[in-house]
PDB file of C-alpha atoms in Angstrom:
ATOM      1  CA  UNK I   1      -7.343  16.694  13.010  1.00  0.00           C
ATOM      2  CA  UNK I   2      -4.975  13.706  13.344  1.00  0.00           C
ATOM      3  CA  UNK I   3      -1.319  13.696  11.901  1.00  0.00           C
ATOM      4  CA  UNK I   4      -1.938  11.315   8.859  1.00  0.00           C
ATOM      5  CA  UNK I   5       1.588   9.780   7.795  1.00  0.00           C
ATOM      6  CA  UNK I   6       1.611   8.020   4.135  1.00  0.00           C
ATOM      7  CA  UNK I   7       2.962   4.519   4.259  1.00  0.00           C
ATOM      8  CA  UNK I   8       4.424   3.115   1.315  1.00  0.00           C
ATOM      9  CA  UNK I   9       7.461   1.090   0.013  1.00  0.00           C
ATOM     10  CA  UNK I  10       8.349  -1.390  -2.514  1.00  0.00           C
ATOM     11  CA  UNK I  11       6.843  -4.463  -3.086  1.00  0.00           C
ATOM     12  CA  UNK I  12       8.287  -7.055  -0.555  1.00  0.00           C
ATOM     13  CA  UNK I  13       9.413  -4.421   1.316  1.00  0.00           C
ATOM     14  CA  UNK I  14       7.542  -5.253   4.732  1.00  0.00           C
ATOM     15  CA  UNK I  15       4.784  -2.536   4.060  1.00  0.00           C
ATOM     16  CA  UNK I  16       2.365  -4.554   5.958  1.00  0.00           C
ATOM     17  CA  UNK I  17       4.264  -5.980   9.063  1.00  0.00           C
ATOM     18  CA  UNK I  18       5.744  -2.416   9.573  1.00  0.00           C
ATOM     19  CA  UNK I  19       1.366  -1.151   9.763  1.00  0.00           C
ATOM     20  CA  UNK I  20       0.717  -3.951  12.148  1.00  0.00           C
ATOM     21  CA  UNK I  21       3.180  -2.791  14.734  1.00  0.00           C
ATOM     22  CA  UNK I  22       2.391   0.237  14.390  1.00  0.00           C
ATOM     23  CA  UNK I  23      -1.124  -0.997  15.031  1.00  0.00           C
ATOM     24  CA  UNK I  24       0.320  -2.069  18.350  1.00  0.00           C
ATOM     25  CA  UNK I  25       0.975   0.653  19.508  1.00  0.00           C
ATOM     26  CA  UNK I  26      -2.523   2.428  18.894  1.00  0.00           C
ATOM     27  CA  UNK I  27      -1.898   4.241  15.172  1.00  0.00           C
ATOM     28  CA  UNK I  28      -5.310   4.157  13.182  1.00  0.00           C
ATOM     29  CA  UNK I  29      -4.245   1.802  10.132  1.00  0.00           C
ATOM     30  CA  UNK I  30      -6.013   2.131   6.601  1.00  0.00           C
ATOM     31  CA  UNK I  31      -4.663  -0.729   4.203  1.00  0.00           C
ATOM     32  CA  UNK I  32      -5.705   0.413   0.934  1.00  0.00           C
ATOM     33  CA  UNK I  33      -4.506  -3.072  -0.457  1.00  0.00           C
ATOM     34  CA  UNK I  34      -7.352  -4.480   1.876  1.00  0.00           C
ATOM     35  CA  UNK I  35     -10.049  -1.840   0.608  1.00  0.00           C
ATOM     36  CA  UNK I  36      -8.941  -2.846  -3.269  1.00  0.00           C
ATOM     37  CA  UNK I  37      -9.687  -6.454  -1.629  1.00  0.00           C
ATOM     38  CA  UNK I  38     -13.357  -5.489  -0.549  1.00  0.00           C
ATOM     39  CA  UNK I  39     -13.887  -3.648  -3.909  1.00  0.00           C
ATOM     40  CA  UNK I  40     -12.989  -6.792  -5.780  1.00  0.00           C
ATOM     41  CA  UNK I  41     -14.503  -9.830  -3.985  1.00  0.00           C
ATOM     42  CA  UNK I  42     -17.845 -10.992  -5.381  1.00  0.00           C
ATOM     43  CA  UNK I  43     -20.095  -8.105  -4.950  1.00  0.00           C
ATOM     44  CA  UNK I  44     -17.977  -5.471  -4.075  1.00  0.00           C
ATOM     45  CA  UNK I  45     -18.732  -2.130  -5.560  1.00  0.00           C
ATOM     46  CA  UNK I  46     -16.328  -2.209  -8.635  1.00  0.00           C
ATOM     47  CA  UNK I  47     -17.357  -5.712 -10.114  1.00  0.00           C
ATOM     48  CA  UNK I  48     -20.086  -4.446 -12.317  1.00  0.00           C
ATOM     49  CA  UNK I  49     -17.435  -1.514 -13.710  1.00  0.00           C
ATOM     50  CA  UNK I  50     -14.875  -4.501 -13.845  1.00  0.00           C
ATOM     51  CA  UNK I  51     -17.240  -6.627 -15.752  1.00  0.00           C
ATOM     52  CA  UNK I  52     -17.811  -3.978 -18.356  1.00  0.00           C
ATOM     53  CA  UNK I  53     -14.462  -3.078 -19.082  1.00  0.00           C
ATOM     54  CA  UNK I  54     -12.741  -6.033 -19.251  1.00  0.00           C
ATOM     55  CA  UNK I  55     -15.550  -8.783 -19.518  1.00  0.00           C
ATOM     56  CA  UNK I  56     -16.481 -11.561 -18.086  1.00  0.00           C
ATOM     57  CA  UNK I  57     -12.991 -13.948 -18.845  1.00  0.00           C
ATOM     58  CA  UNK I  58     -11.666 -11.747 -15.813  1.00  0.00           C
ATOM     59  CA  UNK I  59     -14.141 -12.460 -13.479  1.00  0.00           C
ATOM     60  CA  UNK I  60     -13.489 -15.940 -10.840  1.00  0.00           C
ATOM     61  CA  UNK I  61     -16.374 -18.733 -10.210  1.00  0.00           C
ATOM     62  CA  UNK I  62     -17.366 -17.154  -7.171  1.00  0.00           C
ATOM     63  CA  UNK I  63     -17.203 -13.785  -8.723  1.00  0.00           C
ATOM     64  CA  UNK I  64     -14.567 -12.115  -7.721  1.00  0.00           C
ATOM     65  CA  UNK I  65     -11.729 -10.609  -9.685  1.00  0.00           C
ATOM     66  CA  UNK I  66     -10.025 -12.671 -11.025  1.00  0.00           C
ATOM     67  CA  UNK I  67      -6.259 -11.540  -9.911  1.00  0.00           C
ATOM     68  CA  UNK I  68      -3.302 -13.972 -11.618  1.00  0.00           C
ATOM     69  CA  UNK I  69      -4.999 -13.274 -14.816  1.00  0.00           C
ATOM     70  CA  UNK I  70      -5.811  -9.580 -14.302  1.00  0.00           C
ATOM     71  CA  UNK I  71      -2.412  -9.328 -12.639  1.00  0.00           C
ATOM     72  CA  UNK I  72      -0.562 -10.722 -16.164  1.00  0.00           C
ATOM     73  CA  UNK I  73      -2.983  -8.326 -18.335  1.00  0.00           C
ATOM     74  CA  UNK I  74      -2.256  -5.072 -16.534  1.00  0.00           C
ATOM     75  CA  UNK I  75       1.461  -6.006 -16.499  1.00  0.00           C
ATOM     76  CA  UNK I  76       1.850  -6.585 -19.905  1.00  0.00           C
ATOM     77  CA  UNK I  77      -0.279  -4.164 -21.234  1.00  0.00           C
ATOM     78  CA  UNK I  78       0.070  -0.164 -19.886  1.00  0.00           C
ATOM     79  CA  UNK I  79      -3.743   1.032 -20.951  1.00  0.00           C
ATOM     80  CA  UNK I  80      -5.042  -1.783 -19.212  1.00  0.00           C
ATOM     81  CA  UNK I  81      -3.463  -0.907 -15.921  1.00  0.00           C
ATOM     82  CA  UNK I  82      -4.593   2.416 -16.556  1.00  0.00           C
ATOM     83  CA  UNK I  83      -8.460   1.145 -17.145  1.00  0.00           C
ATOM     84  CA  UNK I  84      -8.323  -1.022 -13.896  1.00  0.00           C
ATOM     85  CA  UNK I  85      -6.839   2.037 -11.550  1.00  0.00           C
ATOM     86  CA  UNK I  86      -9.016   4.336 -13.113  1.00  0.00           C
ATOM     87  CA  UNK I  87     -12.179   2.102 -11.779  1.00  0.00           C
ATOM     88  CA  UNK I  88     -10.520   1.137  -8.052  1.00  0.00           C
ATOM     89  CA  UNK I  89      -8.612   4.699  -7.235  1.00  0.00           C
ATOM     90  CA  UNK I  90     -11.516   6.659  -6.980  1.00  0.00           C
ATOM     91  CA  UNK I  91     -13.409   4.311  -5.126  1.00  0.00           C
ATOM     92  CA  UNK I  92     -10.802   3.423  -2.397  1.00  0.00           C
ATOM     93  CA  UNK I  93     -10.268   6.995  -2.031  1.00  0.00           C
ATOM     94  CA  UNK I  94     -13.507   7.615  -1.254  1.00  0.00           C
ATOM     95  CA  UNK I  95     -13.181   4.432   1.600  1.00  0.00           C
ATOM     96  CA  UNK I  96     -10.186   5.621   2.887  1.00  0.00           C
ATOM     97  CA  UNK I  97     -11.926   9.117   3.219  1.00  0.00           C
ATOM     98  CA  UNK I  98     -14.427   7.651   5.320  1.00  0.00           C
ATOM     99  CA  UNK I  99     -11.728   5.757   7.649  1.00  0.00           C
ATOM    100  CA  UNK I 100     -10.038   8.926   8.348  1.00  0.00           C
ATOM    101  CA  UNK I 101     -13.018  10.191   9.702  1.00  0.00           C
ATOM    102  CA  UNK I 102     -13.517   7.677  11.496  1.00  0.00           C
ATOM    103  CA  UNK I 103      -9.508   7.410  13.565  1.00  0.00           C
ATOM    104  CA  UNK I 104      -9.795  11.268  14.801  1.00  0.00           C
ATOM    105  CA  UNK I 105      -9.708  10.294  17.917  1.00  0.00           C
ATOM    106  CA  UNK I 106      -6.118   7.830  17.510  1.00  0.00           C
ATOM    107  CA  UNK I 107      -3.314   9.735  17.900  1.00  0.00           C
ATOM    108  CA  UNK I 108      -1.957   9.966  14.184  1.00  0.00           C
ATOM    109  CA  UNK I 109      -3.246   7.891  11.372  1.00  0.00           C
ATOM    110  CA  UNK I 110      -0.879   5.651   9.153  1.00  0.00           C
ATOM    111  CA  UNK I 111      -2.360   5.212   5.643  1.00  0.00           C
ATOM    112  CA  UNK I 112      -0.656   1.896   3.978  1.00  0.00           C
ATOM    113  CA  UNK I 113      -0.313   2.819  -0.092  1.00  0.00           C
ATOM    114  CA  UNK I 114       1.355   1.323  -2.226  1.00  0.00           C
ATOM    115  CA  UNK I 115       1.621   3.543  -5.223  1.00  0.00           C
ATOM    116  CA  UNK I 116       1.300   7.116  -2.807  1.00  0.00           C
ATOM    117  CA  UNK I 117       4.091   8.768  -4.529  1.00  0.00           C
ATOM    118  CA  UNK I 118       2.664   8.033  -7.851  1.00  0.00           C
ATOM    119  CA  UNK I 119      -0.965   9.095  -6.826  1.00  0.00           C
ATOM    120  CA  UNK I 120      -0.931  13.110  -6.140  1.00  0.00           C
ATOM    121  CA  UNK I 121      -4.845  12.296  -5.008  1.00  0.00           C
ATOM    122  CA  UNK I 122      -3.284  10.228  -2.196  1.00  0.00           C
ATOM    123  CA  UNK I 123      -0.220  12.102  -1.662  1.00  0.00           C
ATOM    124  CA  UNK I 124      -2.652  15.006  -0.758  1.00  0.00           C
ATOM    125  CA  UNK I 125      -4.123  13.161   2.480  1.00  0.00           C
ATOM    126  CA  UNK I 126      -0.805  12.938   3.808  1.00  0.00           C
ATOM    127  CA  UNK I 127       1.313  15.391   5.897  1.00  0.00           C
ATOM    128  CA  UNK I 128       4.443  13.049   6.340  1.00  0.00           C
ATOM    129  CA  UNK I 129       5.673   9.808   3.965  1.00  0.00           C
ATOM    130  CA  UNK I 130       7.303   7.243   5.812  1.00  0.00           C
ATOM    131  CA  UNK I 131       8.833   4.734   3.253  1.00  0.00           C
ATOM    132  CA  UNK I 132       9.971   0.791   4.117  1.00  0.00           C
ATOM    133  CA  UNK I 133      13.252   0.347   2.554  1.00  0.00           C
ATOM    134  CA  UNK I 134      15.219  -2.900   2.148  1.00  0.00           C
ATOM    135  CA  UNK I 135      17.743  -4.496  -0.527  1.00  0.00           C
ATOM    136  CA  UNK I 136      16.117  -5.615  -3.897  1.00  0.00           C
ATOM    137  CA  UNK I 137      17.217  -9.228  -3.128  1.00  0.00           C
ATOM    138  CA  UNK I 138      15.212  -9.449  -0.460  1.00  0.00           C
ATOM    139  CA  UNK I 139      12.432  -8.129  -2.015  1.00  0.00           C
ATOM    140  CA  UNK I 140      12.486 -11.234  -4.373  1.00  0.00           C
ATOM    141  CA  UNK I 141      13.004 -13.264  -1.822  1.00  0.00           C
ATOM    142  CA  UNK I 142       9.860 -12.678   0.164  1.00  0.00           C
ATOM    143  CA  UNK I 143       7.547 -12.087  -2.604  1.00  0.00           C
ATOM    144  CA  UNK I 144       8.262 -15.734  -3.886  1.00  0.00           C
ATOM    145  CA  UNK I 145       8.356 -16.918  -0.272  1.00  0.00           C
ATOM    146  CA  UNK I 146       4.611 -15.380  -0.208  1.00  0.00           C
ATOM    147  CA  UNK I 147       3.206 -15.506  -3.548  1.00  0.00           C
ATOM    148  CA  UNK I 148       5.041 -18.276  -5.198  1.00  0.00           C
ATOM    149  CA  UNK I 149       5.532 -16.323  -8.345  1.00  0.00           C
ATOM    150  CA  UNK I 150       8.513 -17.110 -10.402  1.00  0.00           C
ATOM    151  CA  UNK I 151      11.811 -14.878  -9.610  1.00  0.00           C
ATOM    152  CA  UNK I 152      11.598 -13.062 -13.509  1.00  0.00           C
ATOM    153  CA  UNK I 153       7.812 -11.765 -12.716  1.00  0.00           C
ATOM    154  CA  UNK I 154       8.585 -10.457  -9.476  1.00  0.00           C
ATOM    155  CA  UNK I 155      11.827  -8.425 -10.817  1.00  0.00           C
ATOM    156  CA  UNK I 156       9.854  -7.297 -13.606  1.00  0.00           C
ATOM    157  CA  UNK I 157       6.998  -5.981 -11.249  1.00  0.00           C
ATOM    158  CA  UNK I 158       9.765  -4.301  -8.713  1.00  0.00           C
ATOM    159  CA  UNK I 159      11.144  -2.797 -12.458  1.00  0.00           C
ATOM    160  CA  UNK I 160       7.890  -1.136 -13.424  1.00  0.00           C
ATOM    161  CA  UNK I 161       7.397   0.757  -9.419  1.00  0.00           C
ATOM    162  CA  UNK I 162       8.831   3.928  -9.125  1.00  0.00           C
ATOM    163  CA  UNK I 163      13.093   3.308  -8.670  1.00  0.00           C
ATOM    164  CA  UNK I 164      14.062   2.933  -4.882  1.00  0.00           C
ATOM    165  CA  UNK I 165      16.455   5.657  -5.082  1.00  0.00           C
ATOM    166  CA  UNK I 166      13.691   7.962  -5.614  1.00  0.00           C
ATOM    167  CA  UNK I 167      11.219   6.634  -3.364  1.00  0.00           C
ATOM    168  CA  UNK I 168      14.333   7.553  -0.672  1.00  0.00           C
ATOM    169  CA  UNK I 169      14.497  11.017  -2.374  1.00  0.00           C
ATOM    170  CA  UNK I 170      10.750  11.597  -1.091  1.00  0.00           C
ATOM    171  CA  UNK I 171      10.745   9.967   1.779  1.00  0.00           C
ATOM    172  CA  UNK I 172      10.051  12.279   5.258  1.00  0.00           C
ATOM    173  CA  UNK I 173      10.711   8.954   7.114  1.00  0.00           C
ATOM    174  CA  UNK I 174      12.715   5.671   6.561  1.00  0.00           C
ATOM    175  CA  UNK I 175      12.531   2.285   7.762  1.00  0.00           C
ATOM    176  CA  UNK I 176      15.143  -0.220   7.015  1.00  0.00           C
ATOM    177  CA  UNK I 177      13.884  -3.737   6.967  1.00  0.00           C
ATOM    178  CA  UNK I 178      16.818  -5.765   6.116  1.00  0.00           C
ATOM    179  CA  UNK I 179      17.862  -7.250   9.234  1.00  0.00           C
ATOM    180  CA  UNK I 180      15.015  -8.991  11.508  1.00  0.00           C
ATOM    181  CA  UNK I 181      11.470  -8.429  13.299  1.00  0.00           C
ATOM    182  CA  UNK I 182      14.006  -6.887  16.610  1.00  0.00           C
ATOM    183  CA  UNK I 183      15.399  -3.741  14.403  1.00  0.00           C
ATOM    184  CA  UNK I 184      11.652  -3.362  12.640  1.00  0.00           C
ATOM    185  CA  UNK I 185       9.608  -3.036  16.293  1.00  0.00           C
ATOM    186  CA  UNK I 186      12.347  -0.751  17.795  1.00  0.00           C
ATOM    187  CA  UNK I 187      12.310   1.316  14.575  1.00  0.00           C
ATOM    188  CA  UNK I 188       8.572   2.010  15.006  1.00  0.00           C
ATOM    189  CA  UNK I 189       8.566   2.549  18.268  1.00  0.00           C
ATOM    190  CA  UNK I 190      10.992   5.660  17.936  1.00  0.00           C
ATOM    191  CA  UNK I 191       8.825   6.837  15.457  1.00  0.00           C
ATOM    192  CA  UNK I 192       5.484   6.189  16.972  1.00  0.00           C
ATOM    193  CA  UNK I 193       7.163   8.572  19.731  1.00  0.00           C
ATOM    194  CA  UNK I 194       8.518  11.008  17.462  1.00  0.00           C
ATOM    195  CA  UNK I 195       4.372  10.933  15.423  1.00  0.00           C
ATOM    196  CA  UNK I 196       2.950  11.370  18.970  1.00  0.00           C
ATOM    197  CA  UNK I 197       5.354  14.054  19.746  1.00  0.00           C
ATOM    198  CA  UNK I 198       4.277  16.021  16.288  1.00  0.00           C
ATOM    199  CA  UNK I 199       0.809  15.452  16.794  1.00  0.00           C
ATOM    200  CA  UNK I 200       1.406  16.531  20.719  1.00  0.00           C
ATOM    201  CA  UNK I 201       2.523  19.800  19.478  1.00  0.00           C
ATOM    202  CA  UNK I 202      -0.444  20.413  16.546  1.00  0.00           C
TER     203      UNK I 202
END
């Protein structure tokens, strides 16, 4: 069985450039933010549960979720979040199940989640958590750079994920991706050595 190493970090924090290089250099990658994607687009498998529980104001023209407006419900309102991760959790762990089978033969597996440390179902596919790390400024700054959503929101949503200093705490691995692409790609490739050598010696 492959060496499957949790991938997670704050939002902003690089979560996704960090998978691609590793990508590079010949990790399996599962993006669980691009299996919620699937689930959600018009007829992925959770629309119908979506549709139920939270009607049909939440649903797009095409028929896909809806996300700025779900993405304002579920932050204001805790049950709601609850509801909507209650519907997609099982079903992208189930996917991501399937993926895993499907990279035995890479040699180790990095699993992108973004909530890992708060999901123990998750957590328990892992044997290592690596964790992206970079100052809450910068955060900010590349979230609004992306997603063009106005600096209070984004320090709000950074506010209700779980505090850096404990993501750290729980960490097996850390990136630091404060200072440029240069430090990011030699950072992975020491630890795409030091995955290969664990997996090496399984």
């Amino acid at each position: 069985m492959s060496l499957v190493v949790g991938l997670t970090g704050g939002i902003g924090s690089g979560k996704s450039t960090v998978a691609n290089l590793f990508a590079q250099h010949g990790a399996g990658i599962i993006d669980t933010d691009a299996l919620a994607h699937r689930l959600t687009q018009r007829d992925g498998a959770a629309m119908d549960a979506i549709r139920a529980a939270f009607g049909a104001n939440f649903i797009a023209e095409q028929g896909q979720l809806d996300r700025a407006k779900m993405r304002v419900l579920i932050f204001a309102d805790a049950a709601a979040k609850q509801r909507l991760e209650a519907i997609l959790h099982p079903l992208i762990l189930t996917q991501a199940k399937v993926q895993l089978r499907q990279l035995r033969d890479r040699p180790y597996i990095i699993i992108a989640v973004p909530l890992l440390l708060e999901s123990p179902s998750f957590r328990q596919l892992v044997q290592r958590v690596l964790v992206v790390d970079c100052d809450e400024n910068i955060q900010v700054a590349r979230v609004i750079g992306r997603s063009h959503l106005p600096e209070a929101e984004v320090r709000s949503i950074i506010a209700q994920q779980m505090p850096r200093a404990e993501r750290l705490r729980q960490a097996d691995d850390i990136i630091h991706n404060d200072v440029g692409l240069d430090s990011l790609a030699e950072q992975v490739a020491f630890l795409h050595e030091h995955y290969s050598g664990m997996q090496n010696n399984n």
